[in-house]
Amino acid sequence: MTVPDIRLIAVDMDGTLLDPAGHVPAGLWPLLDRLRERGIAFAPASGRQLATLQRSFGEAGRDLDYIAENGAYVVRDGVEVSSDALDPRFVRGVIERLRRLVAEGALHAGVVVCGKESAYIEDTDPRFLAEVDKYYARLSVVDDVLAQQDQVLKLAIYDHDGGEAHTAPAFDDLRRTHQVVVSGQHWVDIMNAGVNKGVALRNLQRALGITPAQTAAFGDYLNDIELLQAADWSYAMADAHPDVVAVARHRAPSNAEYGVITTIEALLG
């Protein structure tokens, strides 16, 4: 096939780039070197915080672009490209409502307040902590998450019983003014209206002077839909959510088959 003029590749992490055990595939490291040699930017795009993404890539990720917090925070070479913080009054309202629902037994959930400087939690349930530790390299356990002064980029609610079936409906009314995104089986993210990975990718494209036709993107879950819509070379993983498959122009093998790596290698010719 004709080798496309790809200048930017944006890749979701869980279920897409990472293997089923949650590890960065070893084959990515030499591939990053090839991308650098060709002047192709590589951007992990995730609901995870910036510090966690940077930890995942270590020294090899020193010059990568990062789309963090589901698009609420974009950083290139350590410099902020864009960010979108929640109004503190809105944050207070959501957390107070969640506390009430949990106290009443309507929800079995905990919240992560995702700030620019750190993530904050007040729930110390061991099962909740075990899940949070997977995604937040910079985490503060505090008495009251509402007492923190950090800019809040996102509220991430972990529902032990399933986010799509329980937490999302409980906060459905917020969709009139904000994003309520099911980002995993148990996670629901609440952000400002218009904040998503696709907006973030377009901000990064503008910063780099790159077009959608020069962009490839990979994803598997609902919070990847806008990301794929911002790239002409859009790929849904083999086991992606049906709604993601519906918007993607192409398919890639599953993360268990290292589909991101094999597909990028094919694009490079």
GROMACS .gro file of C-alpha atoms in nm:
model
  269
    1MET     CA    1   0.000   0.000   0.000
    2THR     CA    2   0.103   0.364  -0.033
    3VAL     CA    3   0.269   0.479   0.287
    4PRO     CA    4   0.057   0.763   0.433
    5ASP     CA    5   0.213   1.088   0.552
    6ILE     CA    6   0.154   1.026   0.922
    7ARG     CA    7   0.305   1.296   1.148
    8LEU     CA    8   0.117   1.230   1.474
    9ILE     CA    9  -0.004   0.910   1.642
   10ALA     CA   10  -0.239   0.924   1.942
   11VAL     CA   11  -0.293   0.603   2.137
   12ASP     CA   12  -0.529   0.513   2.419
   13MET     CA   13  -0.364   0.309   2.696
   14ASP     CA   14  -0.588   0.052   2.872
   15GLY     CA   15  -0.730  -0.203   2.633
   16THR     CA   16  -0.544  -0.048   2.341
   17LEU     CA   17  -0.167  -0.005   2.380
   18LEU     CA   18  -0.113  -0.185   2.711
   19ASP     CA   19  -0.117  -0.564   2.711
   20PRO     CA   20  -0.385  -0.750   2.909
   21ALA     CA   21  -0.160  -0.740   3.217
   22GLY     CA   22  -0.145  -0.361   3.195
   23HIS     CA   23   0.216  -0.338   3.075
   24VAL     CA   24   0.368  -0.134   2.792
   25PRO     CA   25   0.470  -0.392   2.528
   26ALA     CA   26   0.846  -0.432   2.489
   27GLY     CA   27   0.808  -0.382   2.115
   28LEU     CA   28   0.708  -0.021   2.166
   29TRP     CA   29   1.054   0.101   2.271
   30PRO     CA   30   1.235   0.038   1.939
   31LEU     CA   31   0.924   0.161   1.758
   32LEU     CA   32   0.945   0.496   1.943
   33ASP     CA   33   1.303   0.531   1.818
   34ARG     CA   34   1.184   0.476   1.460
   35LEU     CA   35   0.910   0.735   1.504
   36ARG     CA   36   1.160   0.990   1.635
   37GLU     CA   37   1.387   0.926   1.339
   38ARG     CA   38   1.098   1.000   1.105
   39GLY     CA   39   0.981   1.306   1.294
   40ILE     CA   40   0.650   1.148   1.393
   41ALA     CA   41   0.503   1.263   1.724
   42PHE     CA   42   0.363   0.999   1.961
   43ALA     CA   43   0.095   1.091   2.213
   44PRO     CA   44  -0.042   0.858   2.480
   45ALA     CA   45  -0.407   0.960   2.528
   46SER     CA   46  -0.566   0.845   2.849
   47GLY     CA   47  -0.798   0.912   3.137
   48ARG     CA   48  -0.489   0.871   3.354
   49GLN     CA   49  -0.310   1.163   3.515
   50LEU     CA   50   0.000   1.314   3.357
   51ALA     CA   51   0.236   1.183   3.627
   52THR     CA   52   0.109   0.828   3.576
   53LEU     CA   53   0.159   0.844   3.200
   54GLN     CA   54   0.509   0.982   3.244
   55ARG     CA   55   0.591   0.704   3.489
   56SER     CA   56   0.469   0.440   3.243
   57PHE     CA   57   0.713   0.556   2.974
   58GLY     CA   58   1.005   0.653   3.196
   59GLU     CA   59   1.312   0.796   3.027
   60ALA     CA   60   1.185   0.681   2.687
   61GLY     CA   61   0.891   0.918   2.727
   62ARG     CA   62   1.088   1.233   2.801
   63ASP     CA   63   0.994   1.396   2.468
   64LEU     CA   64   0.650   1.244   2.412
   65ASP     CA   65   0.329   1.444   2.392
   66TYR     CA   66   0.068   1.358   2.654
   67ILE     CA   67  -0.310   1.380   2.646
   68ALA     CA   68  -0.402   1.324   3.011
   69GLU     CA   69  -0.721   1.326   3.219
   70ASN     CA   70  -0.937   1.232   2.919
   71GLY     CA   71  -0.817   1.541   2.735
   72ALA     CA   72  -0.844   1.799   3.013
   73TYR     CA   73  -0.465   1.837   3.022
   74VAL     CA   74  -0.231   1.835   2.721
   75VAL     CA   75   0.145   1.867   2.760
   76ARG     CA   76   0.423   1.875   2.499
   77ASP     CA   77   0.788   1.855   2.602
   78GLY     CA   78   0.686   1.940   2.957
   79VAL     CA   79   0.499   2.255   2.851
   80GLU     CA   80   0.122   2.289   2.880
   81VAL     CA   81  -0.058   2.301   2.546
   82SER     CA   82  -0.409   2.322   2.692
   83SER     CA   83  -0.608   2.256   3.009
   84ASP     CA   84  -0.967   2.294   3.126
   85ALA     CA   85  -1.038   2.309   3.500
   86LEU     CA   86  -1.376   2.259   3.667
   87ASP     CA   87  -1.549   2.536   3.862
   88PRO     CA   88  -1.487   2.477   4.237
   89ARG     CA   89  -1.859   2.527   4.312
   90PHE     CA   90  -1.950   2.253   4.066
   91VAL     CA   91  -1.689   2.021   4.218
   92ARG     CA   92  -1.836   2.075   4.565
   93GLY     CA   93  -2.188   2.001   4.442
   94VAL     CA   94  -2.090   1.672   4.275
   95ILE     CA   95  -1.889   1.547   4.571
   96GLU     CA   96  -2.157   1.637   4.823
   97ARG     CA   97  -2.417   1.454   4.611
   98LEU     CA   98  -2.192   1.147   4.584
   99ARG     CA   99  -2.139   1.146   4.960
  100ARG     CA  100  -2.516   1.147   5.012
  101LEU     CA  101  -2.577   0.867   4.763
  102VAL     CA  102  -2.308   0.652   4.924
  103ALA     CA  103  -2.439   0.723   5.275
  104GLU     CA  104  -2.791   0.624   5.164
  105GLY     CA  105  -2.661   0.301   5.006
  106ALA     CA  106  -2.771   0.406   4.658
  107LEU     CA  107  -2.414   0.384   4.525
  108HIS     CA  108  -2.110   0.181   4.625
  109ALA     CA  109  -1.846   0.419   4.496
  110GLY     CA  110  -1.549   0.644   4.570
  111VAL     CA  111  -1.419   0.957   4.399
  112VAL     CA  112  -1.078   1.072   4.283
  113VAL     CA  113  -1.039   1.449   4.259
  114CYS     CA  114  -0.791   1.489   3.974
  115GLY     CA  115  -0.587   1.808   4.011
  116LYS     CA  116  -0.301   1.944   3.805
  117GLU     CA  117  -0.052   1.885   4.084
  118SER     CA  118  -0.190   1.564   4.235
  119ALA     CA  119  -0.492   1.338   4.267
  120TYR     CA  120  -0.681   1.343   4.598
  121ILE     CA  121  -0.894   1.082   4.773
  122GLU     CA  122  -1.060   1.056   5.114
  123ASP     CA  123  -1.201   0.703   5.080
  124THR     CA  124  -0.959   0.444   5.222
  125ASP     CA  125  -1.156   0.130   5.136
  126PRO     CA  126  -0.878  -0.122   5.045
  127ARG     CA  127  -1.054  -0.228   4.725
  128PHE     CA  128  -1.088   0.133   4.614
  129LEU     CA  129  -0.725   0.208   4.702
  130ALA     CA  130  -0.609  -0.094   4.501
  131GLU     CA  131  -0.785   0.038   4.191
  132VAL     CA  132  -0.674   0.398   4.239
  133ASP     CA  133  -0.310   0.297   4.283
  134LYS     CA  134  -0.314   0.152   3.930
  135TYR     CA  135  -0.384   0.488   3.772
  136TYR     CA  136  -0.246   0.767   3.993
  137ALA     CA  137   0.129   0.795   4.041
  138ARG     CA  138   0.085   1.120   4.230
  139LEU     CA  139  -0.181   1.061   4.494
  140SER     CA  140  -0.266   1.230   4.824
  141VAL     CA  141  -0.493   1.070   5.084
  142VAL     CA  142  -0.662   1.357   5.269
  143ASP     CA  143  -0.934   1.407   5.529
  144ASP     CA  144  -1.144   1.622   5.296
  145VAL     CA  145  -1.096   1.639   4.921
  146LEU     CA  146  -1.287   1.966   4.914
  147ALA     CA  147  -1.021   2.136   5.127
  148GLN     CA  148  -0.756   2.117   4.851
  149GLN     CA  149  -0.651   2.427   4.655
  150ASP     CA  150  -0.540   2.254   4.334
  151GLN     CA  151  -0.710   2.320   3.998
  152VAL     CA  152  -0.946   2.026   3.940
  153LEU     CA  153  -0.934   1.886   3.587
  154LYS     CA  154  -1.165   1.589   3.635
  155LEU     CA  155  -1.371   1.395   3.887
  156ALA     CA  156  -1.324   1.020   3.846
  157ILE     CA  157  -1.582   0.806   4.023
  158TYR     CA  158  -1.506   0.438   4.077
  159ASP     CA  159  -1.825   0.234   4.107
  160HIS     CA  160  -1.769  -0.112   4.255
  161ASP     CA  161  -2.091  -0.236   4.095
  162GLY     CA  162  -2.036  -0.092   3.746
  163GLY     CA  163  -2.017   0.268   3.629
  164GLU     CA  164  -2.238   0.247   3.321
  165ALA     CA  165  -2.527   0.087   3.508
  166HIS     CA  166  -2.517   0.282   3.835
  167THR     CA  167  -2.305   0.599   3.864
  168ALA     CA  168  -2.370   0.730   3.512
  169PRO     CA  169  -2.751   0.729   3.553
  170ALA     CA  170  -2.721   0.888   3.899
  171PHE     CA  171  -2.542   1.187   3.747
  172ASP     CA  172  -2.722   1.189   3.413
  173ASP     CA  173  -2.870   1.537   3.473
  174LEU     CA  174  -2.519   1.684   3.466
  175ARG     CA  175  -2.495   1.601   3.096
  176ARG     CA  176  -2.687   1.922   3.024
  177THR     CA  177  -2.382   2.127   3.123
  178HIS     CA  178  -2.089   1.887   3.161
  179GLN     CA  179  -1.930   1.571   3.024
  180VAL     CA  180  -2.027   1.250   3.202
  181VAL     CA  181  -1.818   0.980   3.034
  182VAL     CA  182  -1.810   0.606   3.103
  183SER     CA  183  -1.436   0.546   3.069
  184GLY     CA  184  -1.419   0.183   3.180
  185GLN     CA  185  -1.626  -0.094   3.334
  186HIS     CA  186  -1.615   0.070   3.677
  187TRP     CA  187  -1.511   0.431   3.603
  188VAL     CA  188  -1.720   0.739   3.523
  189ASP     CA  189  -1.539   1.067   3.453
  190ILE     CA  190  -1.700   1.409   3.497
  191MET     CA  191  -1.542   1.704   3.316
  192ASN     CA  192  -1.630   2.039   3.163
  193ALA     CA  193  -1.852   2.041   2.856
  194GLY     CA  194  -1.652   1.994   2.539
  195VAL     CA  195  -1.355   1.832   2.714
  196ASN     CA  196  -1.258   1.502   2.556
  197LYS     CA  197  -0.963   1.332   2.391
  198GLY     CA  198  -1.073   1.458   2.049
  199VAL     CA  199  -1.065   1.825   2.151
  200ALA     CA  200  -0.726   1.762   2.310
  201LEU     CA  201  -0.595   1.595   1.995
  202ARG     CA  202  -0.711   1.889   1.782
  203ASN     CA  203  -0.535   2.128   2.023
  204LEU     CA  204  -0.217   1.924   1.982
  205GLN     CA  205  -0.258   1.914   1.604
  206ARG     CA  206  -0.278   2.295   1.598
  207ALA     CA  207   0.028   2.327   1.820
  208LEU     CA  208   0.225   2.100   1.586
  209GLY     CA  209   0.080   2.230   1.259
  210ILE     CA  210  -0.051   1.882   1.175
  211THR     CA  211  -0.380   1.794   1.002
  212PRO     CA  212  -0.626   1.510   1.073
  213ALA     CA  213  -0.511   1.354   0.745
  214GLN     CA  214  -0.163   1.328   0.897
  215THR     CA  215  -0.292   1.178   1.222
  216ALA     CA  216  -0.351   0.818   1.331
  217ALA     CA  217  -0.544   0.730   1.647
  218PHE     CA  218  -0.621   0.405   1.828
  219GLY     CA  219  -0.890   0.330   2.086
  220ASP     CA  220  -1.124   0.070   2.229
  221TYR     CA  221  -1.373   0.231   2.468
  222LEU     CA  222  -1.640   0.501   2.478
  223ASN     CA  223  -1.406   0.780   2.588
  224ASP     CA  224  -1.200   0.720   2.271
  225ILE     CA  225  -1.478   0.804   2.024
  226GLU     CA  226  -1.390   1.173   1.984
  227LEU     CA  227  -1.021   1.085   1.963
  228LEU     CA  228  -1.087   0.864   1.662
  229GLN     CA  229  -1.309   1.126   1.503
  230ALA     CA  230  -1.018   1.374   1.509
  231ALA     CA  231  -0.794   1.146   1.299
  232ASP     CA  232  -0.839   1.033   0.940
  233TRP     CA  233  -0.643   0.716   1.020
  234SER     CA  234  -0.870   0.594   1.301
  235TYR     CA  235  -0.846   0.241   1.438
  236ALA     CA  236  -1.079   0.048   1.668
  237MET     CA  237  -0.918  -0.246   1.843
  238ALA     CA  238  -1.051  -0.593   1.759
  239ASP     CA  239  -1.246  -0.617   2.085
  240ALA     CA  240  -1.353  -0.251   2.100
  241HIS     CA  241  -1.693  -0.133   2.222
  242PRO     CA  242  -1.946  -0.148   1.932
  243ASP     CA  243  -1.993   0.231   1.940
  244VAL     CA  244  -1.618   0.276   1.890
  245VAL     CA  245  -1.617   0.032   1.599
  246ALA     CA  246  -1.898   0.233   1.441
  247VAL     CA  247  -1.692   0.554   1.418
  248ALA     CA  248  -1.350   0.407   1.332
  249ARG     CA  249  -1.240   0.385   0.970
  250HIS     CA  250  -1.018   0.084   1.029
  251ARG     CA  251  -0.970  -0.212   1.267
  252ALA     CA  252  -0.655  -0.320   1.447
  253PRO     CA  253  -0.574  -0.650   1.617
  254SER     CA  254  -0.640  -0.662   1.991
  255ASN     CA  255  -0.401  -0.535   2.256
  256ALA     CA  256  -0.325  -0.899   2.339
  257GLU     CA  257  -0.191  -0.928   1.983
  258TYR     CA  258  -0.001  -0.597   2.012
  259GLY     CA  259  -0.229  -0.450   1.749
  260VAL     CA  260  -0.110  -0.090   1.794
  261ILE     CA  261   0.252  -0.184   1.730
  262THR     CA  262   0.187  -0.409   1.430
  263THR     CA  263  -0.047  -0.154   1.272
  264ILE     CA  264   0.197   0.136   1.318
  265GLU     CA  265   0.474  -0.077   1.167
  266ALA     CA  266   0.250  -0.137   0.865
  267LEU     CA  267   0.177   0.236   0.837
  268LEU     CA  268   0.548   0.307   0.840
  269GLY     CA  269   0.590   0.073   0.547
   0.00000   0.00000   0.00000
